[in-house]
Amino acid sequence: MSISDEARAILNHNWKEAFTIPTSKLYPFQWMWDSGFVALGNRHDNVERSIEEIKSMFTGQWENGMLPHIVFHSENEDSYFPNHDFWNCHVNQGAPVSVKTSGITQPPVYGFVLESLLSSYPNHPKVINLVRECFPKVVHYHQFLYQYRDPNQEGLFFIYHPWESGRDNSPIWDEVMSNIKITKENIPPYIRKDTAISDNNHRPTQDKYDRYVFLLELGKKHQYDGIGIAQESPFLIQDCMMNAILIRSNEALIQIGEAFGIDTEELKSWQALSRSNFESKFWNEDLAHFVSYDLRNEKQMTHKEIGGYIPLFAGLASQSQALSIKSYLQSVHDRGYYLCPSFDVDSPLFDSKRYWRGPVWPQMNWMLYHGLKKYNFDKLAQIVKSDFIELVDKLGFYEYFESKKSHVEKLTTGYGGNNFSWTASTYLDFKSKI
Ligand code: DGY
């Protein structure tokens, strides 16, 4: 079997009638940004599946527009913590009744996912119907972010849980997380399930998990409603990557709206505000890097990390900012790392095997590749693509990968979950001609 055929077999195996799970046991439900990337990979061989995937995701949308990070299509699976009972989303009257969900969101990828499907299939009736059907839903989701998550009306939304960022245990969150004091009284008892399935050394540590549970409970206390959370949460971050992805997705919606004759005035005014505040809030001249902003403590979070390169994907960097990011990434490559490590390789907090503290992540390479192409950095874009392909060819379809080349030489597997959907879908997308 060719490696691309293996990727197809993984996507078939993880397909559960109307949606794809990231991997069995570790993540046995539908995850929001995973599904977006899976839809991109599936479009080449099975666009009908991409369509169903996206429709399934939107069955979890809340009345206020929020798109949850997990849709629990099945309630019997018990290998994941926190399950639907623990989230108890019905504290919010607008949570869907037909399906259980989590109470937080994830990177807003669906605008650009719809655009990508449409650009591959501009005349496919089912794709066109999907885009017409989902367009207002994605706009409603973006409206939720602007309405509930942007208390100062800056056009930049906040997250209140590291899981929302997708980069759960990145060192960028360490300082804020360590200021949360955990006691027996302020979190309920719980049992992790992830470390029984995946290597403990590759997963977030226990002290992080306690804080994930603390922030989940804080959300629940406020009916998962952004406004009360903005007043109370110690973790209140305008994440540079999340906002760059929102802007990229807004841009996609504006293009689609114009092509379909749909009114885009509201989208354009959100977009203008977001774009105008992005650079002043997130660019750090000393680091020559985009960084996130701690809204609770009103300061930039001065770390170099992978989220800081995603503004390229949204065309938010000036030519000189893009050039300095490019030369930094080139130096990381020249020093013996696979692109792209998820955290600053020169920091003492870098850990090349622990989740978001250093490893290479498939979907990040996808966004980075397209970001570098946008600025015509074609050679570096090819490295980002071929590094990922080389890691998969050598180590298999894992959730994430060792970033240090000298370590990879001694390894036979990647890290985290195996037979991972977004790894398979990114592989197929990179190998395709589209
Ligand atoms: C997890 O469970 O580790 C996820 O990243 C959060 O959904």
Short mmCIF file of C-alpha atoms and ligand atoms in Angstrom, two decimals:
data_model
loop_
_atom_site.label_atom_id
_atom_site.label_comp_id
_atom_site.label_asym_id
_atom_site.label_seq_id
_atom_site.Cartn_x
_atom_site.Cartn_y
_atom_site.Cartn_z
CA MET A 1 0.00 0.00 0.00
CA SER A 2 1.36 3.46 -0.87
CA ILE A 3 1.66 6.01 1.93
CA SER A 4 -1.15 8.06 0.37
CA ASP A 5 -3.32 4.94 0.39
CA GLU A 6 -2.52 4.50 4.06
CA ALA A 7 -3.72 8.06 4.61
CA ARG A 8 -6.99 7.24 2.81
CA ALA A 9 -7.41 4.09 4.90
CA ILE A 10 -7.01 6.11 8.10
CA LEU A 11 -9.63 8.62 6.99
CA ASN A 12 -11.97 5.75 6.12
CA HIS A 13 -11.39 4.13 9.46
CA ASN A 14 -12.00 7.33 11.41
CA TRP A 15 -15.15 8.18 9.44
CA LYS A 16 -18.22 7.57 11.63
CA GLU A 17 -21.08 7.80 9.13
CA ALA A 18 -21.36 11.59 9.07
CA PHE A 19 -18.17 12.97 10.60
CA THR A 20 -14.55 12.05 11.30
CA ILE A 21 -13.01 11.50 14.71
CA PRO A 22 -9.40 12.69 15.14
CA THR A 23 -8.36 9.24 16.40
CA SER A 24 -10.07 6.46 18.32
CA LYS A 25 -9.94 6.46 22.14
CA LEU A 26 -7.86 9.63 22.68
CA TYR A 27 -10.33 11.86 20.76
CA PRO A 28 -13.41 9.78 19.96
CA PHE A 29 -15.86 12.58 18.97
CA GLN A 30 -15.96 15.40 16.41
CA TRP A 31 -13.43 18.17 17.07
CA MET A 32 -13.99 21.53 15.47
CA TRP A 33 -10.72 22.55 13.83
CA ASP A 34 -9.74 18.94 13.19
CA SER A 35 -12.86 18.53 11.08
CA GLY A 36 -12.07 21.64 9.07
CA PHE A 37 -8.65 20.27 8.10
CA VAL A 38 -10.09 16.83 7.46
CA ALA A 39 -12.61 18.36 5.04
CA LEU A 40 -9.67 19.89 3.15
CA GLY A 41 -7.87 16.55 2.81
CA ASN A 42 -11.00 14.59 1.91
CA ARG A 43 -12.00 16.99 -0.85
CA HIS A 44 -9.66 15.35 -3.36
CA ASP A 45 -11.10 11.84 -3.27
CA ASN A 46 -14.43 12.30 -1.58
CA VAL A 47 -15.83 15.81 -1.52
CA GLU A 48 -19.24 14.46 -0.51
CA ARG A 49 -17.64 13.41 2.72
CA SER A 50 -16.18 16.89 3.24
CA ILE A 51 -19.69 18.28 2.79
CA GLU A 52 -21.19 15.93 5.35
CA GLU A 53 -18.34 16.59 7.76
CA ILE A 54 -19.03 20.32 7.77
CA LYS A 55 -22.79 19.88 8.04
CA SER A 56 -22.30 17.60 11.04
CA MET A 57 -20.09 20.19 12.71
CA PHE A 58 -22.77 22.85 12.40
CA THR A 59 -25.38 20.63 14.11
CA GLY A 60 -23.48 21.62 17.25
CA GLN A 61 -23.82 25.38 16.75
CA TRP A 62 -25.38 27.28 19.67
CA GLU A 63 -28.21 29.82 19.40
CA ASN A 64 -25.77 32.60 20.24
CA GLY A 65 -23.65 31.50 17.26
CA MET A 66 -20.88 29.73 19.16
CA LEU A 67 -19.34 26.78 17.40
CA PRO A 68 -18.18 24.36 20.11
CA HIS A 69 -14.81 22.67 20.09
CA ILE A 70 -16.34 19.19 20.51
CA VAL A 71 -19.63 17.74 19.26
CA PHE A 72 -20.40 14.56 21.21
CA HIS A 73 -22.37 12.71 18.55
CA SER A 74 -22.22 9.55 20.64
CA GLU A 75 -22.87 9.52 24.35
CA ASN A 76 -21.68 5.98 25.04
CA GLU A 77 -17.99 6.41 24.38
CA ASP A 78 -16.21 6.71 27.73
CA SER A 79 -12.52 6.98 26.84
CA TYR A 80 -12.40 10.80 26.92
CA PHE A 81 -12.40 13.29 29.79
CA PRO A 82 -14.17 15.73 30.10
CA ASN A 83 -17.28 14.11 28.65
CA HIS A 84 -20.62 15.77 27.84
CA ASP A 85 -21.94 15.35 31.41
CA PHE A 86 -18.93 17.12 32.82
CA TRP A 87 -19.40 20.04 30.42
CA ASN A 88 -23.13 20.17 31.20
CA CYS A 89 -23.78 22.75 28.49
CA HIS A 90 -27.46 22.95 29.24
CA VAL A 91 -26.63 25.56 31.84
CA ASN A 92 -26.95 27.71 28.71
CA GLN A 93 -30.45 27.71 27.22
CA GLY A 94 -29.06 28.20 23.73
CA ALA A 95 -26.98 25.01 23.67
CA PRO A 96 -28.35 22.60 21.06
CA VAL A 97 -30.86 20.02 22.25
CA SER A 98 -30.36 17.45 19.51
CA VAL A 99 -26.68 16.89 20.29
CA LYS A 100 -24.36 17.43 23.26
CA THR A 101 -21.34 19.69 22.94
CA SER A 102 -18.49 21.29 24.86
CA GLY A 103 -18.83 24.92 26.04
CA ILE A 104 -15.72 26.49 24.48
CA THR A 105 -14.67 27.12 20.90
CA GLN A 106 -11.57 26.55 18.71
CA PRO A 107 -9.78 28.34 15.84
CA PRO A 108 -12.38 29.78 13.41
CA VAL A 109 -11.30 27.87 10.31
CA TYR A 110 -14.61 27.39 8.51
CA GLY A 111 -14.53 30.55 6.39
CA PHE A 112 -11.33 29.51 4.65
CA VAL A 113 -12.36 25.87 4.57
CA LEU A 114 -15.51 26.78 2.59
CA GLU A 115 -13.43 28.96 0.29
CA SER A 116 -10.96 26.13 -0.36
CA LEU A 117 -13.75 23.68 -1.21
CA LEU A 118 -15.32 26.19 -3.54
CA SER A 119 -12.07 26.96 -5.29
CA SER A 120 -11.55 23.23 -5.92
CA TYR A 121 -15.16 22.74 -7.11
CA PRO A 122 -16.53 26.05 -8.39
CA ASN A 123 -19.36 24.37 -10.32
CA HIS A 124 -20.24 21.42 -8.09
CA PRO A 125 -23.93 21.82 -7.13
CA LYS A 126 -23.54 20.14 -3.74
CA VAL A 127 -20.53 22.30 -2.86
CA ILE A 128 -22.43 25.41 -3.92
CA ASN A 129 -25.40 24.36 -1.77
CA LEU A 130 -23.13 23.71 1.18
CA VAL A 131 -21.57 27.14 0.83
CA ARG A 132 -25.00 28.81 0.59
CA GLU A 133 -26.24 26.87 3.61
CA CYS A 134 -23.19 27.40 5.80
CA PHE A 135 -22.31 30.96 4.87
CA PRO A 136 -24.83 32.56 7.30
CA LYS A 137 -23.84 30.05 9.99
CA VAL A 138 -20.18 30.96 9.76
CA VAL A 139 -21.10 34.66 9.78
CA HIS A 140 -23.22 34.03 12.89
CA TYR A 141 -20.26 32.33 14.53
CA HIS A 142 -17.98 35.28 13.76
CA GLN A 143 -20.66 37.61 15.10
CA PHE A 144 -20.60 35.61 18.36
CA LEU A 145 -16.85 36.22 18.64
CA TYR A 146 -17.27 39.96 18.09
CA GLN A 147 -20.31 40.27 20.33
CA TYR A 148 -19.42 38.06 23.30
CA ARG A 149 -15.64 37.96 23.22
CA ASP A 150 -14.59 41.52 22.48
CA PRO A 151 -15.49 43.65 25.51
CA ASN A 152 -13.50 46.72 24.37
CA GLN A 153 -14.75 46.50 20.78
CA GLU A 154 -11.29 46.30 19.30
CA GLY A 155 -12.22 43.77 16.63
CA LEU A 156 -9.98 41.26 18.46
CA PHE A 157 -11.67 38.48 20.41
CA PHE A 158 -10.48 36.80 23.59
CA ILE A 159 -10.23 33.18 24.64
CA TYR A 160 -10.60 32.07 28.25
CA HIS A 161 -9.29 28.53 28.00
CA PRO A 162 -6.02 27.27 26.47
CA TRP A 163 -7.99 24.49 24.72
CA GLU A 164 -9.71 27.19 22.66
CA SER A 165 -6.36 28.23 21.17
CA GLY A 166 -5.69 24.65 20.04
CA ARG A 167 -2.19 25.09 21.54
CA ASP A 168 -3.17 23.68 24.94
CA ASN A 169 0.06 23.61 26.92
CA SER A 170 2.17 26.10 24.99
CA PRO A 171 4.65 27.88 27.29
CA ILE A 172 2.99 31.17 26.28
CA TRP A 173 0.21 30.38 28.75
CA ASP A 174 2.52 29.28 31.62
CA GLU A 175 2.68 32.57 33.50
CA VAL A 176 -1.06 33.21 33.47
CA MET A 177 -1.82 29.58 34.27
CA SER A 178 0.60 29.50 37.21
CA ASN A 179 -1.19 32.50 38.74
CA ILE A 180 -4.32 30.36 39.07
CA LYS A 181 -4.17 28.86 42.54
CA ILE A 182 -5.71 25.41 42.74
CA THR A 183 -7.25 24.09 45.95
CA LYS A 184 -9.42 21.07 46.71
CA GLU A 185 -12.38 23.41 46.96
CA ASN A 186 -12.07 25.22 43.63
CA ILE A 187 -12.03 22.20 41.30
CA PRO A 188 -14.25 19.09 41.40
CA PRO A 189 -12.66 15.63 41.54
CA TYR A 190 -11.91 14.21 38.09
CA ILE A 191 -9.97 11.43 36.42
CA ARG A 192 -7.88 12.07 33.32
CA LYS A 193 -8.18 9.51 30.57
CA ASP A 194 -5.57 10.76 28.10
CA THR A 195 -2.52 9.53 30.00
CA ALA A 196 -3.85 5.97 30.07
CA ILE A 197 -3.93 6.06 26.25
CA SER A 198 -0.99 8.23 25.26
CA ASP A 199 2.55 8.55 26.68
CA ASN A 200 2.48 10.75 29.78
CA ASN A 201 5.73 12.45 28.72
CA HIS A 202 4.10 13.70 25.53
CA ARG A 203 0.94 15.10 27.17
CA PRO A 204 0.25 18.21 29.29
CA THR A 205 1.29 17.86 32.93
CA GLN A 206 -1.15 17.36 35.84
CA ASP A 207 -0.83 20.92 37.18
CA LYS A 208 -1.96 22.13 33.73
CA TYR A 209 -4.94 19.78 33.73
CA ASP A 210 -6.12 21.09 37.11
CA ARG A 211 -6.17 24.55 35.62
CA TYR A 212 -7.98 23.37 32.49
CA VAL A 213 -10.68 22.01 34.80
CA PHE A 214 -10.73 25.23 36.83
CA LEU A 215 -11.33 27.32 33.68
CA LEU A 216 -13.96 24.90 32.42
CA GLU A 217 -15.83 25.31 35.74
CA LEU A 218 -15.53 29.07 35.48
CA GLY A 219 -17.12 28.95 32.04
CA LYS A 220 -19.92 26.72 33.35
CA LYS A 221 -20.59 29.10 36.23
CA HIS A 222 -21.22 31.85 33.67
CA GLN A 223 -23.34 29.63 31.37
CA TYR A 224 -20.37 29.65 28.99
CA ASP A 225 -21.35 33.19 28.18
CA GLY A 226 -18.47 35.52 27.28
CA ILE A 227 -19.64 38.59 29.11
CA GLY A 228 -19.47 37.29 32.72
CA ILE A 229 -16.34 35.38 31.84
CA ALA A 230 -14.64 38.58 30.64
CA GLN A 231 -15.20 40.07 34.08
CA GLU A 232 -13.89 37.13 36.07
CA SER A 233 -11.50 34.91 34.14
CA PRO A 234 -7.81 35.12 35.12
CA PHE A 235 -7.09 33.65 31.68
CA LEU A 236 -8.28 36.32 29.24
CA ILE A 237 -6.12 36.32 26.14
CA GLN A 238 -6.36 37.88 22.71
CA ASP A 239 -4.57 35.13 20.86
CA CYS A 240 -2.66 36.29 17.84
CA MET A 241 -3.22 33.05 15.93
CA MET A 242 -6.95 32.84 16.63
CA ASN A 243 -7.46 36.42 15.52
CA ALA A 244 -5.33 35.93 12.40
CA ILE A 245 -7.45 32.91 11.48
CA LEU A 246 -10.64 34.89 12.08
CA ILE A 247 -9.37 37.61 9.75
CA ARG A 248 -8.38 35.03 7.13
CA SER A 249 -11.85 33.49 7.37
CA ASN A 250 -13.58 36.90 7.21
CA GLU A 251 -11.65 37.60 4.03
CA ALA A 252 -12.82 34.27 2.59
CA LEU A 253 -16.44 35.06 3.48
CA ILE A 254 -16.22 38.49 1.90
CA GLN A 255 -14.93 36.95 -1.35
CA ILE A 256 -17.63 34.28 -1.31
CA GLY A 257 -20.35 36.81 -0.45
CA GLU A 258 -19.33 39.03 -3.35
CA ALA A 259 -19.29 36.13 -5.79
CA PHE A 260 -22.71 34.93 -4.59
CA GLY A 261 -24.34 38.37 -4.41
CA ILE A 262 -24.74 38.21 -0.60
CA ASP A 263 -24.52 41.41 1.45
CA THR A 264 -21.05 41.65 3.08
CA GLU A 265 -21.23 45.14 4.64
CA GLU A 266 -21.22 43.89 8.23
CA LEU A 267 -18.35 41.51 7.53
CA LYS A 268 -16.38 44.33 5.95
CA SER A 269 -16.82 46.60 8.94
CA TRP A 270 -15.69 43.85 11.36
CA GLN A 271 -12.77 43.15 9.09
CA ALA A 272 -11.68 46.78 8.90
CA LEU A 273 -11.69 47.11 12.70
CA SER A 274 -9.85 43.80 13.23
CA ARG A 275 -7.20 44.60 10.66
CA SER A 276 -6.62 48.11 11.96
CA ASN A 277 -5.92 46.92 15.52
CA PHE A 278 -4.06 43.72 14.71
CA GLU A 279 -0.60 45.11 14.17
CA SER A 280 -0.56 47.59 17.07
CA LYS A 281 -1.74 44.93 19.49
CA PHE A 282 0.27 41.93 18.32
CA TRP A 283 3.51 43.04 16.67
CA ASN A 284 6.52 43.12 18.98
CA GLU A 285 9.39 45.06 17.48
CA ASP A 286 12.06 43.79 19.90
CA LEU A 287 11.32 40.16 19.11
CA ALA A 288 10.50 40.97 15.47
CA HIS A 289 7.60 38.64 15.96
CA PHE A 290 3.82 38.62 16.35
CA VAL A 291 2.80 37.74 19.92
CA SER A 292 -0.46 37.32 21.85
CA TYR A 293 -1.94 39.84 24.29
CA ASP A 294 -2.89 39.26 27.92
CA LEU A 295 -6.09 41.25 28.22
CA ARG A 296 -6.46 40.66 31.96
CA ASN A 297 -3.01 42.02 32.77
CA GLU A 298 -2.85 44.36 29.78
CA LYS A 299 0.47 43.30 28.34
CA GLN A 300 1.93 41.49 25.39
CA MET A 301 3.03 37.88 25.96
CA THR A 302 6.59 38.12 24.71
CA HIS A 303 7.38 34.65 23.38
CA LYS A 304 8.33 33.37 19.97
CA GLU A 305 5.92 30.60 19.09
CA ILE A 306 4.19 29.11 16.10
CA GLY A 307 0.97 31.12 16.46
CA GLY A 308 3.09 34.18 15.68
CA TYR A 309 3.68 33.01 12.08
CA ILE A 310 0.02 32.54 11.20
CA PRO A 311 -0.51 36.26 10.45
CA LEU A 312 1.33 35.43 7.18
CA PHE A 313 -1.56 33.14 6.26
CA ALA A 314 -3.94 36.09 6.66
CA GLY A 315 -1.65 38.53 4.81
CA LEU A 316 -1.36 40.63 7.98
CA ALA A 317 2.42 41.07 7.99
CA SER A 318 4.09 43.96 6.19
CA GLN A 319 6.84 43.00 3.74
CA SER A 320 9.57 43.74 6.29
CA GLN A 321 7.77 41.87 9.10
CA ALA A 322 7.32 38.90 6.79
CA LEU A 323 11.01 39.01 5.86
CA SER A 324 12.13 38.91 9.46
CA ILE A 325 9.85 35.95 10.21
CA LYS A 326 11.19 34.22 7.12
CA SER A 327 14.83 34.68 8.06
CA TYR A 328 14.13 33.47 11.60
CA LEU A 329 12.44 30.30 10.29
CA GLN A 330 15.29 29.77 7.84
CA SER A 331 17.75 29.91 10.75
CA VAL A 332 15.71 27.35 12.72
CA HIS A 333 15.84 25.08 9.68
CA ASP A 334 19.60 25.65 9.24
CA ARG A 335 20.19 24.71 12.86
CA GLY A 336 18.83 21.19 12.45
CA TYR A 337 15.12 21.37 13.19
CA TYR A 338 12.22 20.16 11.15
CA LEU A 339 9.94 23.07 10.35
CA CYS A 340 8.06 24.05 12.16
CA PRO A 341 8.73 23.65 15.90
CA SER A 342 5.73 24.88 17.88
CA PHE A 343 7.85 26.91 20.31
CA ASP A 344 11.05 28.96 20.48
CA VAL A 345 13.89 26.43 20.13
CA ASP A 346 16.26 28.71 22.09
CA SER A 347 14.02 29.01 25.14
CA PRO A 348 14.59 26.90 28.28
CA LEU A 349 10.85 26.19 28.08
CA PHE A 350 11.25 24.42 24.73
CA ASP A 351 10.55 20.67 24.91
CA SER A 352 10.74 18.97 21.53
CA LYS A 353 8.44 16.11 22.53
CA ARG A 354 5.76 17.57 24.79
CA TYR A 355 2.66 18.52 22.83
CA TRP A 356 2.68 22.29 22.11
CA ARG A 357 6.02 23.01 23.76
CA GLY A 358 8.13 22.14 20.71
CA PRO A 359 6.84 19.39 18.39
CA VAL A 360 5.82 19.84 14.74
CA TRP A 361 2.04 19.83 14.07
CA PRO A 362 0.49 18.88 10.70
CA GLN A 363 -2.24 21.55 10.41
CA MET A 364 0.21 24.26 11.45
CA ASN A 365 2.52 23.31 8.60
CA TRP A 366 -0.47 23.57 6.27
CA MET A 367 -1.28 27.14 7.32
CA LEU A 368 2.37 28.14 7.41
CA TYR A 369 2.97 26.72 3.94
CA HIS A 370 0.11 28.79 2.52
CA GLY A 371 1.25 31.84 4.47
CA LEU A 372 4.79 31.63 3.07
CA LYS A 373 3.42 31.13 -0.45
CA LYS A 374 1.33 34.27 -0.06
CA TYR A 375 4.55 36.25 0.40
CA ASN A 376 6.28 34.36 -2.44
CA PHE A 377 8.73 32.65 -0.08
CA ASP A 378 8.42 29.55 -2.22
CA LYS A 379 11.66 27.81 -1.20
CA LEU A 380 10.89 27.99 2.50
CA ALA A 381 7.26 26.97 1.83
CA GLN A 382 8.56 23.85 0.08
CA ILE A 383 10.72 23.03 3.11
CA VAL A 384 7.68 23.33 5.40
CA LYS A 385 5.80 20.95 3.12
CA SER A 386 8.59 18.44 2.55
CA ASP A 387 9.61 18.37 6.24
CA PHE A 388 6.10 17.30 7.15
CA ILE A 389 5.98 14.68 4.39
CA GLU A 390 9.38 13.33 5.44
CA LEU A 391 8.26 13.04 9.08
CA VAL A 392 5.15 11.09 8.10
CA ASP A 393 7.02 8.85 5.64
CA LYS A 394 9.56 8.02 8.32
CA LEU A 395 7.44 7.93 11.49
CA GLY A 396 3.81 7.33 10.49
CA PHE A 397 0.51 9.19 10.82
CA TYR A 398 0.87 10.53 14.35
CA GLU A 399 -0.79 13.51 15.98
CA TYR A 400 2.50 15.49 16.22
CA PHE A 401 6.21 14.95 15.72
CA GLU A 402 9.65 15.42 17.21
CA SER A 403 11.16 18.61 15.82
CA LYS A 404 14.88 18.01 16.44
CA LYS A 405 16.47 16.20 13.49
CA SER A 406 19.14 14.50 15.61
CA HIS A 407 16.37 12.97 17.77
CA VAL A 408 14.23 11.92 14.82
CA GLU A 409 17.13 9.81 13.54
CA LYS A 410 16.71 7.56 16.58
CA LEU A 411 12.91 7.37 16.51
CA THR A 412 10.52 4.98 14.81
CA THR A 413 7.23 6.69 15.73
CA GLY A 414 5.75 10.15 16.14
CA TYR A 415 4.01 11.41 19.28
CA GLY A 416 0.48 11.48 20.70
CA GLY A 417 -2.36 9.64 18.95
CA ASN A 418 -1.63 7.31 16.02
CA ASN A 419 -3.69 6.94 12.82
CA PHE A 420 -4.52 10.59 13.19
CA SER A 421 -7.03 12.18 10.84
CA TRP A 422 -5.53 15.63 10.34
CA THR A 423 -2.14 14.09 9.68
CA ALA A 424 -3.66 11.91 6.96
CA SER A 425 -5.70 14.75 5.49
CA THR A 426 -2.80 17.23 5.49
CA TYR A 427 -0.64 14.60 3.81
CA LEU A 428 -3.21 14.06 1.06
CA ASP A 429 -3.73 17.78 0.58
CA PHE A 430 0.01 18.42 0.30
CA LYS A 431 0.36 15.54 -2.17
CA SER A 432 -2.52 16.73 -4.35
CA LYS A 433 -2.17 19.00 -7.38
CA ILE A 434 -4.92 21.42 -6.33
C1 DGY B 1 -7.56 17.62 24.80
O1 DGY B 1 -8.46 17.00 25.34
O2 DGY B 1 -6.38 17.42 25.02
C2 DGY B 1 -7.89 18.62 23.77
O3 DGY B 1 -6.81 19.26 23.25
C3 DGY B 1 -8.91 19.59 24.24
O4 DGY B 1 -10.01 19.30 23.54
#
